mmCIF file of C-alpha atoms and ligand atoms in Angstrom:
data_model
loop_
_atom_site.group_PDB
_atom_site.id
_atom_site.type_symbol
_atom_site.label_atom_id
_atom_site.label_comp_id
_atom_site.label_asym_id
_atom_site.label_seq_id
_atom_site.Cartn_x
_atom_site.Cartn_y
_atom_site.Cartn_z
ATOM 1 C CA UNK A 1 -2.467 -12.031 9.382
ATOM 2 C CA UNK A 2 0.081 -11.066 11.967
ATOM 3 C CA UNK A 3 1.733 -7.744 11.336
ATOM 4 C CA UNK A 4 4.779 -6.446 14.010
ATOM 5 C CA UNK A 5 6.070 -2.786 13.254
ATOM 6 C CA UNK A 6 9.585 -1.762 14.339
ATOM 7 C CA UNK A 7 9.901 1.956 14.934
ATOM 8 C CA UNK A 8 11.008 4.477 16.932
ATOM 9 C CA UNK A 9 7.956 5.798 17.169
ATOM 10 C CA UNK A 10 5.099 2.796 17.938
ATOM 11 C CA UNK A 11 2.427 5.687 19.121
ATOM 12 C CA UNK A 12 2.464 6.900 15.243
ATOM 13 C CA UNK A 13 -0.113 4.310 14.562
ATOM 14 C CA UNK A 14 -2.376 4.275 17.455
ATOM 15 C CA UNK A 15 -5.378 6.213 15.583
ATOM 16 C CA UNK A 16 -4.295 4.835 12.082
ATOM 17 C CA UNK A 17 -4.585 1.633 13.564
ATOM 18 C CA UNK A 18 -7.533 2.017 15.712
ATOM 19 C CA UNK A 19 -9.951 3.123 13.645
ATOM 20 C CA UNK A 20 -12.341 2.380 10.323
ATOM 21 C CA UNK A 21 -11.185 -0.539 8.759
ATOM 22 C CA UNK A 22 -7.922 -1.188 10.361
ATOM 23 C CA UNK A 23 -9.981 -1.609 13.659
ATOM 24 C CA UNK A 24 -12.665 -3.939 11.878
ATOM 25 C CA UNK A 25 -9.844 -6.306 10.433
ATOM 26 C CA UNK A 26 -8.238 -6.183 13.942
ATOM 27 C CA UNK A 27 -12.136 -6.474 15.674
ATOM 28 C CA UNK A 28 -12.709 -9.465 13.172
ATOM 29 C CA UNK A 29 -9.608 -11.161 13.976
ATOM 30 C CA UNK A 30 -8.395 -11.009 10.974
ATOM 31 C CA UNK A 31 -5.747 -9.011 11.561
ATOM 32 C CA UNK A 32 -3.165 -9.153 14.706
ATOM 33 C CA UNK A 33 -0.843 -5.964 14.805
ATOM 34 C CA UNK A 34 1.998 -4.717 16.979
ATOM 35 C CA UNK A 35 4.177 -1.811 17.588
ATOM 36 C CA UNK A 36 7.575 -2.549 19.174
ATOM 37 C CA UNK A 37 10.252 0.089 20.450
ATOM 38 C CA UNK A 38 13.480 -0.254 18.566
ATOM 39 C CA UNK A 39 14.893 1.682 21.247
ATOM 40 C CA UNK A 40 14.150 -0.997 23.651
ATOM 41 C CA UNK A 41 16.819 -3.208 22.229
ATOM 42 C CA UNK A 42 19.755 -0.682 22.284
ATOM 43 C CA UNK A 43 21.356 -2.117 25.275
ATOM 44 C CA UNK A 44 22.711 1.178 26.578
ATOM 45 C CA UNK A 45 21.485 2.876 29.497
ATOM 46 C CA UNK A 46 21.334 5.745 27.366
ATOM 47 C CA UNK A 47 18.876 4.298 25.038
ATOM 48 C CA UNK A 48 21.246 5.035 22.324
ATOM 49 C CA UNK A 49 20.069 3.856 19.007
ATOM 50 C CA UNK A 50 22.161 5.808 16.408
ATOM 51 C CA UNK A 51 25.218 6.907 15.612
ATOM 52 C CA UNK A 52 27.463 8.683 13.013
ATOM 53 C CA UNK A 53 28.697 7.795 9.362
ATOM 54 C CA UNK A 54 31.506 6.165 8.872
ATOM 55 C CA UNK A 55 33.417 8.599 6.291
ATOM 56 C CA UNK A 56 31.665 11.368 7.678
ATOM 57 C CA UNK A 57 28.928 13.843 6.051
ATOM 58 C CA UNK A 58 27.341 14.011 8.884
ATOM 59 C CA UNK A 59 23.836 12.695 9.698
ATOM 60 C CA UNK A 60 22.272 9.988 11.716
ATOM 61 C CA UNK A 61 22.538 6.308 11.019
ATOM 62 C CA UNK A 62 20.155 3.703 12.996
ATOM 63 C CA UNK A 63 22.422 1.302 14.606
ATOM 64 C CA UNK A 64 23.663 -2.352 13.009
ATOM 65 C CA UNK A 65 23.651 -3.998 16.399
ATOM 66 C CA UNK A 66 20.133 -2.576 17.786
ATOM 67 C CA UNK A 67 18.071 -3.526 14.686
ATOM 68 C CA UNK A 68 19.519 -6.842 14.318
ATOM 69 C CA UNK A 69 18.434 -7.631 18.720
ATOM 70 C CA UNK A 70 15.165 -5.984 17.851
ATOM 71 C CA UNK A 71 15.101 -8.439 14.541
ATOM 72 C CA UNK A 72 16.087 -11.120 16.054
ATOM 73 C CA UNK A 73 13.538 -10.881 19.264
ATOM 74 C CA UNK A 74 10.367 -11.052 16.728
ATOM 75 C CA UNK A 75 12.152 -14.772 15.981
ATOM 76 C CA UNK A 76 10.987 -14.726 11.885
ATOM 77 C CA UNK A 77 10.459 -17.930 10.461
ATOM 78 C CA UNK A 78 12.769 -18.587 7.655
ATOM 79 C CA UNK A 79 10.307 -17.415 5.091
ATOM 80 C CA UNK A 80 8.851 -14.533 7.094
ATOM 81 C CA UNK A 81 9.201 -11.311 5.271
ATOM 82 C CA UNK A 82 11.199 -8.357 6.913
ATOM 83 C CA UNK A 83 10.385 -5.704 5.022
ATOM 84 C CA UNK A 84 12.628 -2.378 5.351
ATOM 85 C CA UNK A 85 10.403 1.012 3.928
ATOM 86 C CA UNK A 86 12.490 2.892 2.144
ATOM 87 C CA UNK A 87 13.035 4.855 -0.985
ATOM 88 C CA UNK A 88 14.940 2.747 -2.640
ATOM 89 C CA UNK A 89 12.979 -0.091 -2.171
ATOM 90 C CA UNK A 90 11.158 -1.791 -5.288
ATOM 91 C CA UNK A 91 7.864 -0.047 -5.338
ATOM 92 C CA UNK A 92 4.450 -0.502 -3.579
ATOM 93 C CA UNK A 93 1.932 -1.710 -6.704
ATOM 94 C CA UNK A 94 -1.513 -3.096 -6.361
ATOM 95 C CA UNK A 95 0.346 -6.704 -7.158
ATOM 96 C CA UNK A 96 2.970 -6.492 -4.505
ATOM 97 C CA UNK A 97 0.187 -5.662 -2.199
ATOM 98 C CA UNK A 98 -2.110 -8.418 -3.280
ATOM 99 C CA UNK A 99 1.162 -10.666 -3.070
ATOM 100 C CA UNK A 100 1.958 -9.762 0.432
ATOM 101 C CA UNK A 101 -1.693 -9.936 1.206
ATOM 102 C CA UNK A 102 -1.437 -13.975 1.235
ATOM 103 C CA UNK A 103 1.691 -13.760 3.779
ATOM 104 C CA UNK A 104 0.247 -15.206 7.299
ATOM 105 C CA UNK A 105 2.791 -12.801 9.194
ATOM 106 C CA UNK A 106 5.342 -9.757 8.202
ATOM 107 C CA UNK A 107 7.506 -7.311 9.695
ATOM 108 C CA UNK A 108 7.861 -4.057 8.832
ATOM 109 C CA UNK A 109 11.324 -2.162 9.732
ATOM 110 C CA UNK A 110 10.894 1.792 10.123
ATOM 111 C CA UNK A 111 14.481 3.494 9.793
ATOM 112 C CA UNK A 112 14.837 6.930 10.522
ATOM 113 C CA UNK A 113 17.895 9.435 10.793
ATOM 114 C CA UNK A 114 19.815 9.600 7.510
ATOM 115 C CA UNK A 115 19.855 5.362 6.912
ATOM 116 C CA UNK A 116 20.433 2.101 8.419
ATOM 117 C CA UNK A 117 23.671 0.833 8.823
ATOM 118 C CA UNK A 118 23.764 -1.270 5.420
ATOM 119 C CA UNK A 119 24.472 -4.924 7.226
ATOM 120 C CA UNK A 120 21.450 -4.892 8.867
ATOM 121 C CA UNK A 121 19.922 -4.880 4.923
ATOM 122 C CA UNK A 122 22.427 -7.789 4.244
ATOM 123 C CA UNK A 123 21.800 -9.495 7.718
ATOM 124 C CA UNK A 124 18.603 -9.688 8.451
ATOM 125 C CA UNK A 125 15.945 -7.802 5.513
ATOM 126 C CA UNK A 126 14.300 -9.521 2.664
ATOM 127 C CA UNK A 127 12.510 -7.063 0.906
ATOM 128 C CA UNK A 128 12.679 -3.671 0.643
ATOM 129 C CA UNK A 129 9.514 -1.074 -0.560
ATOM 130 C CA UNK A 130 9.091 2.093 -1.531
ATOM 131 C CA UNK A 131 5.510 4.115 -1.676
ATOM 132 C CA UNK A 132 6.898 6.438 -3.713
ATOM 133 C CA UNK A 133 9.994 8.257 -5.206
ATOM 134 C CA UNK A 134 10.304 11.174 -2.658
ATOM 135 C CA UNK A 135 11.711 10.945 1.192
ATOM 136 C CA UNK A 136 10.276 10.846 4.796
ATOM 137 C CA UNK A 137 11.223 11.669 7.774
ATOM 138 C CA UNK A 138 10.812 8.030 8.838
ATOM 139 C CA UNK A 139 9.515 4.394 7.420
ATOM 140 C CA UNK A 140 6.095 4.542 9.553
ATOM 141 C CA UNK A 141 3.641 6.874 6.794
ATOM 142 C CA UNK A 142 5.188 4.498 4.508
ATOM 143 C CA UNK A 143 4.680 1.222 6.691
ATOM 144 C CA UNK A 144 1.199 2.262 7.730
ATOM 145 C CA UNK A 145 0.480 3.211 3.670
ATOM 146 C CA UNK A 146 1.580 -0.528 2.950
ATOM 147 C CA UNK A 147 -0.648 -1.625 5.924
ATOM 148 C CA UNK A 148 -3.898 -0.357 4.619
ATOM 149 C CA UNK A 149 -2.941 -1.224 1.041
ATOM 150 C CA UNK A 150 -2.173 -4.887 1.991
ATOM 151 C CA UNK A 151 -5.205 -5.180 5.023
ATOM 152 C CA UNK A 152 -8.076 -4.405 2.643
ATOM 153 C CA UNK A 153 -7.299 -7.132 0.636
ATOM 154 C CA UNK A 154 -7.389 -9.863 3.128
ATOM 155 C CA UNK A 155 -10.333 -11.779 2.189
ATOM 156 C CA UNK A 156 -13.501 -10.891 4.777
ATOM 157 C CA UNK A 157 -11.891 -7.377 5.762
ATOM 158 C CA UNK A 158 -14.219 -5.264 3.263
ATOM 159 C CA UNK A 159 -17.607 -5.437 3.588
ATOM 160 C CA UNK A 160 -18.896 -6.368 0.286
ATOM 161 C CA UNK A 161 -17.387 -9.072 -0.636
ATOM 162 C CA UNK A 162 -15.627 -8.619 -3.771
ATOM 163 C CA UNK A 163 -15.711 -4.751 -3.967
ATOM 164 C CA UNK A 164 -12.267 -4.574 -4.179
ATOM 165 C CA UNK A 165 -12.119 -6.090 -7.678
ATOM 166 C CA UNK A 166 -13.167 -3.249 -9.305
ATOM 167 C CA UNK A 167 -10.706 -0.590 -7.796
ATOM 168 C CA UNK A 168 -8.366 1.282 -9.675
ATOM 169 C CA UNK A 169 -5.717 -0.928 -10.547
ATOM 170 C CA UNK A 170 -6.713 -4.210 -9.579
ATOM 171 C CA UNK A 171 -7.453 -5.284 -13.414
ATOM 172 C CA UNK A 172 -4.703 -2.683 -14.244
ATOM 173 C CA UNK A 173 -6.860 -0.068 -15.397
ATOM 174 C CA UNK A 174 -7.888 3.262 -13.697
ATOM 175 C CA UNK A 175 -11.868 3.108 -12.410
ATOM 176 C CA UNK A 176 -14.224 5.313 -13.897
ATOM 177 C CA UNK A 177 -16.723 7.968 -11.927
ATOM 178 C CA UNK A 178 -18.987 7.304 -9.942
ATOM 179 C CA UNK A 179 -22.822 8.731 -8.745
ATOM 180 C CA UNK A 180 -25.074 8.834 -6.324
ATOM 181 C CA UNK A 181 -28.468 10.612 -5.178
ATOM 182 C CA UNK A 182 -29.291 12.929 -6.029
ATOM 183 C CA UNK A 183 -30.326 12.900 -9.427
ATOM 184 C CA UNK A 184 -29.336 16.434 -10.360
ATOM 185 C CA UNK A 185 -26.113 18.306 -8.342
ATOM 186 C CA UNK A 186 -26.076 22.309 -9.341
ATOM 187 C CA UNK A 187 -27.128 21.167 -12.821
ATOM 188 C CA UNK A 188 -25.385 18.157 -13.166
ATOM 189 C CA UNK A 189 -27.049 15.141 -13.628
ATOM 190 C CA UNK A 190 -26.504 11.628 -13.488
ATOM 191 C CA UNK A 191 -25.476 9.380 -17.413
ATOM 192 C CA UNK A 192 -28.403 7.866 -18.249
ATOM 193 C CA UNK A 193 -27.527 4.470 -18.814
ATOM 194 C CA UNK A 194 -26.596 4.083 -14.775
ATOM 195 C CA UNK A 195 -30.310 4.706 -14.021
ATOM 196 C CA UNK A 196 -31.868 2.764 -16.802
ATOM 197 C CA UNK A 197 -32.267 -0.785 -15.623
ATOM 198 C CA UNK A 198 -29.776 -2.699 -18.219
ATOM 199 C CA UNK A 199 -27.107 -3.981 -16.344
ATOM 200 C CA UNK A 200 -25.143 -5.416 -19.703
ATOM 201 C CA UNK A 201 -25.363 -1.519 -20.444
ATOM 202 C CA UNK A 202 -24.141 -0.283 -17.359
ATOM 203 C CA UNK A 203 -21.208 -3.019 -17.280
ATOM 204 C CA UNK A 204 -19.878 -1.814 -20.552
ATOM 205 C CA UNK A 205 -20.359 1.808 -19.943
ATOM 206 C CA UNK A 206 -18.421 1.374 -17.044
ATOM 207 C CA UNK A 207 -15.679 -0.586 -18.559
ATOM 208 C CA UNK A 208 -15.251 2.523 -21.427
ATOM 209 C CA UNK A 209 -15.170 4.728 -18.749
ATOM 210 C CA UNK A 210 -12.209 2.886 -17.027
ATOM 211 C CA UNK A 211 -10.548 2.663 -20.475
ATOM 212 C CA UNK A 212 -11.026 5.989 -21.157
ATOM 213 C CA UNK A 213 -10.071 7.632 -18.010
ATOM 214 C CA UNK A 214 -6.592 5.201 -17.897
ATOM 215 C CA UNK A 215 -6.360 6.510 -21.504
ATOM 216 C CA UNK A 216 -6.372 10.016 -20.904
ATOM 217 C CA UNK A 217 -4.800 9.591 -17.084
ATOM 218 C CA UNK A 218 -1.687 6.755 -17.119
ATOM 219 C CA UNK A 219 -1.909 5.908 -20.975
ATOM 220 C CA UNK A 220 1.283 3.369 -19.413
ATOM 221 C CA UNK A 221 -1.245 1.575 -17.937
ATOM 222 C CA UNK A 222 -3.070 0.156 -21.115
ATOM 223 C CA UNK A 223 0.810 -1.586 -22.107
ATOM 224 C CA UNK A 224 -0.320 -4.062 -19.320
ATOM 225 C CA UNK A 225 -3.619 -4.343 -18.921
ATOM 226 C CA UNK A 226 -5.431 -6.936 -20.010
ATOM 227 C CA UNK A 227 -7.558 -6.117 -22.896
ATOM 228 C CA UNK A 228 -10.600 -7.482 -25.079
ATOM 229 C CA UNK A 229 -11.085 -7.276 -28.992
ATOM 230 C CA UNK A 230 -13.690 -4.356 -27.829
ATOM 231 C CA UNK A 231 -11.216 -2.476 -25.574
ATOM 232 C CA UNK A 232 -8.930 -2.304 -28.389
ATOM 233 C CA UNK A 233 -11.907 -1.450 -30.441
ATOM 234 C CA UNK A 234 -13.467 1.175 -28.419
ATOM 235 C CA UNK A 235 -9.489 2.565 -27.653
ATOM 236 C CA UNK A 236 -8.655 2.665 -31.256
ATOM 237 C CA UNK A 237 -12.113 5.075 -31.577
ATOM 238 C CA UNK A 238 -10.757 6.956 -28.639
ATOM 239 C CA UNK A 239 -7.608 7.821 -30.238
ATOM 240 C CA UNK A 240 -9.703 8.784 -33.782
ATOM 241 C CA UNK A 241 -11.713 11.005 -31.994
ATOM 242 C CA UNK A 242 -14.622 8.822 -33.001
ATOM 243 C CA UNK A 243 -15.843 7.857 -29.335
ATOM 244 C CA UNK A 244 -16.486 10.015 -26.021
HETATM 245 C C1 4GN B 301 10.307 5.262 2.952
HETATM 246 C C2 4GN B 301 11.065 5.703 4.022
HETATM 247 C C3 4GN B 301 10.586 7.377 1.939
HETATM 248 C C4 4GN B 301 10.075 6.110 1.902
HETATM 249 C C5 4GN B 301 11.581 6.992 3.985
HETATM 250 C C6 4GN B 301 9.275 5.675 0.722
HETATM 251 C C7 4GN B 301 12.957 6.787 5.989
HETATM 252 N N1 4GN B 301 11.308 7.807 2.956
HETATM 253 N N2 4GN B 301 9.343 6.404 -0.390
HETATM 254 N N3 4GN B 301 12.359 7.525 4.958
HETATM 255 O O1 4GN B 301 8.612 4.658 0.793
HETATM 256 C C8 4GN B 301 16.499 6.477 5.217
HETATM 257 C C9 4GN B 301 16.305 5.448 6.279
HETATM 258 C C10 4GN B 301 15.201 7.082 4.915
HETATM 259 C C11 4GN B 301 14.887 5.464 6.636
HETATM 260 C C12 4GN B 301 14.197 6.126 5.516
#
């Protein structure tokens, strides 16, 4: 996959994207990223990129004319995403990753100041995505959340093949807890099904645990997850009281 960033500020993701599993994709060749400069498409000798409202109210807004050149010099194909981070974009879920995890190439657009000049939206962006209903300073924490998001679900980036089907989410269910050694932590110990051998045991432990930890967590969740006759079973217990 070949991801291009525009930004005012392409050193944000040097060590976000230079280290861990970022760097492994990239390492593998699985993953081909770039930074570019907006500012090196303002066409002023003042590097001007920005500008003031129309109206007034004061505040910034990032230049029509710049973002379009710095667009346009990427050359999209047709059915290239250009993706604009903002907050009132639709908003970053474990399918629209997975979706935009198949894409061979996007670009991401990181605005800044108080907004882009709204023809840039109409012009030249085809998506828009939020991580979240509250504002930042700028698109790039946003673009680099969507990066990670998106990256570890290119097929070959994780290790373990696979692993990634059981986060939280990807069946549309919150994951349950987890253990390791030791077998005792300041009294705590480890359920004793994980340590007993029977993986049929440990499988449907596991899956209660999900259900009941969505349950009590993002009861929303269970609307649109996809359930068996013993989810609904072991959730209708839950809600009696008849099952911990
Ligand atoms: C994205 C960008 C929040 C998000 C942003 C988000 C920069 N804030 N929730 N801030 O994903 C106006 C133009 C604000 C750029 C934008």
């Amino acid at each position: 996959m070949k991801i291009e960033v525009l930004t005012l500020f392409p050193n944000m993701f040097d060590g976000v994207m230079s280290e861990s599993m970022m760097w492994k994709a990239r390492d593998r060749g699985l993953l081909d990223f770039s930074a570019r400069d907006i500012r090196d498409y303002s066409g002023d000798k003042h590097r001007k990129v920005d500008d003031s409202p129309y109206g007034g109210g004061g505040g910034m807004i990032l230049k029509a004319d710049v973002l379009l050149r710095a667009i346009e010099a990427l050359e999209p194909e047709a059915d290239t995403p250009v993706i604009l981070l903002s907050p009132q974009g639709r908003l970053l879920t474990h399918e629209a990753a997975a979706e935009l995890s198949r894409r061979e190439r996007l670009i991401l657009v990181c605005g800044h100041y108080e907004g882009v000049d709204e023809r840039v939206r109409e012009l030249a962006i085809s998506d828009e995505i939020s991580i979240g209903d509250y504002v930042l300073t700028g698109g790039e924490l946003a673009a680099m959340v969507l990066i990670d998001a998106v990256v570890r679900l290119i097929p070959g980036v994780l290790g373990a093949e696979g692993a990634q089907q059981r986060d939280s989410h990807a069946d549309g269910l919150l994951e349950g807890p987890h253990y390791t050694r030791p077998p005792e932590v300041r009294g705590l110990t480890v359920p004793e099904v994980l340590t007993s051998g029977h993986h049929a045991e440990v499988e449907r432990w596991r899956r209660q645990q999900a259900l009941k930890r969505t349950w009590l967590r993002r009861p929303e969740l269970l609307e649109r997850a996809e359930l068996s006759e013993a989810d609904r079973e072991y959730l209708a217990q839950l809600a009696a009281g008849a099952a911990d």
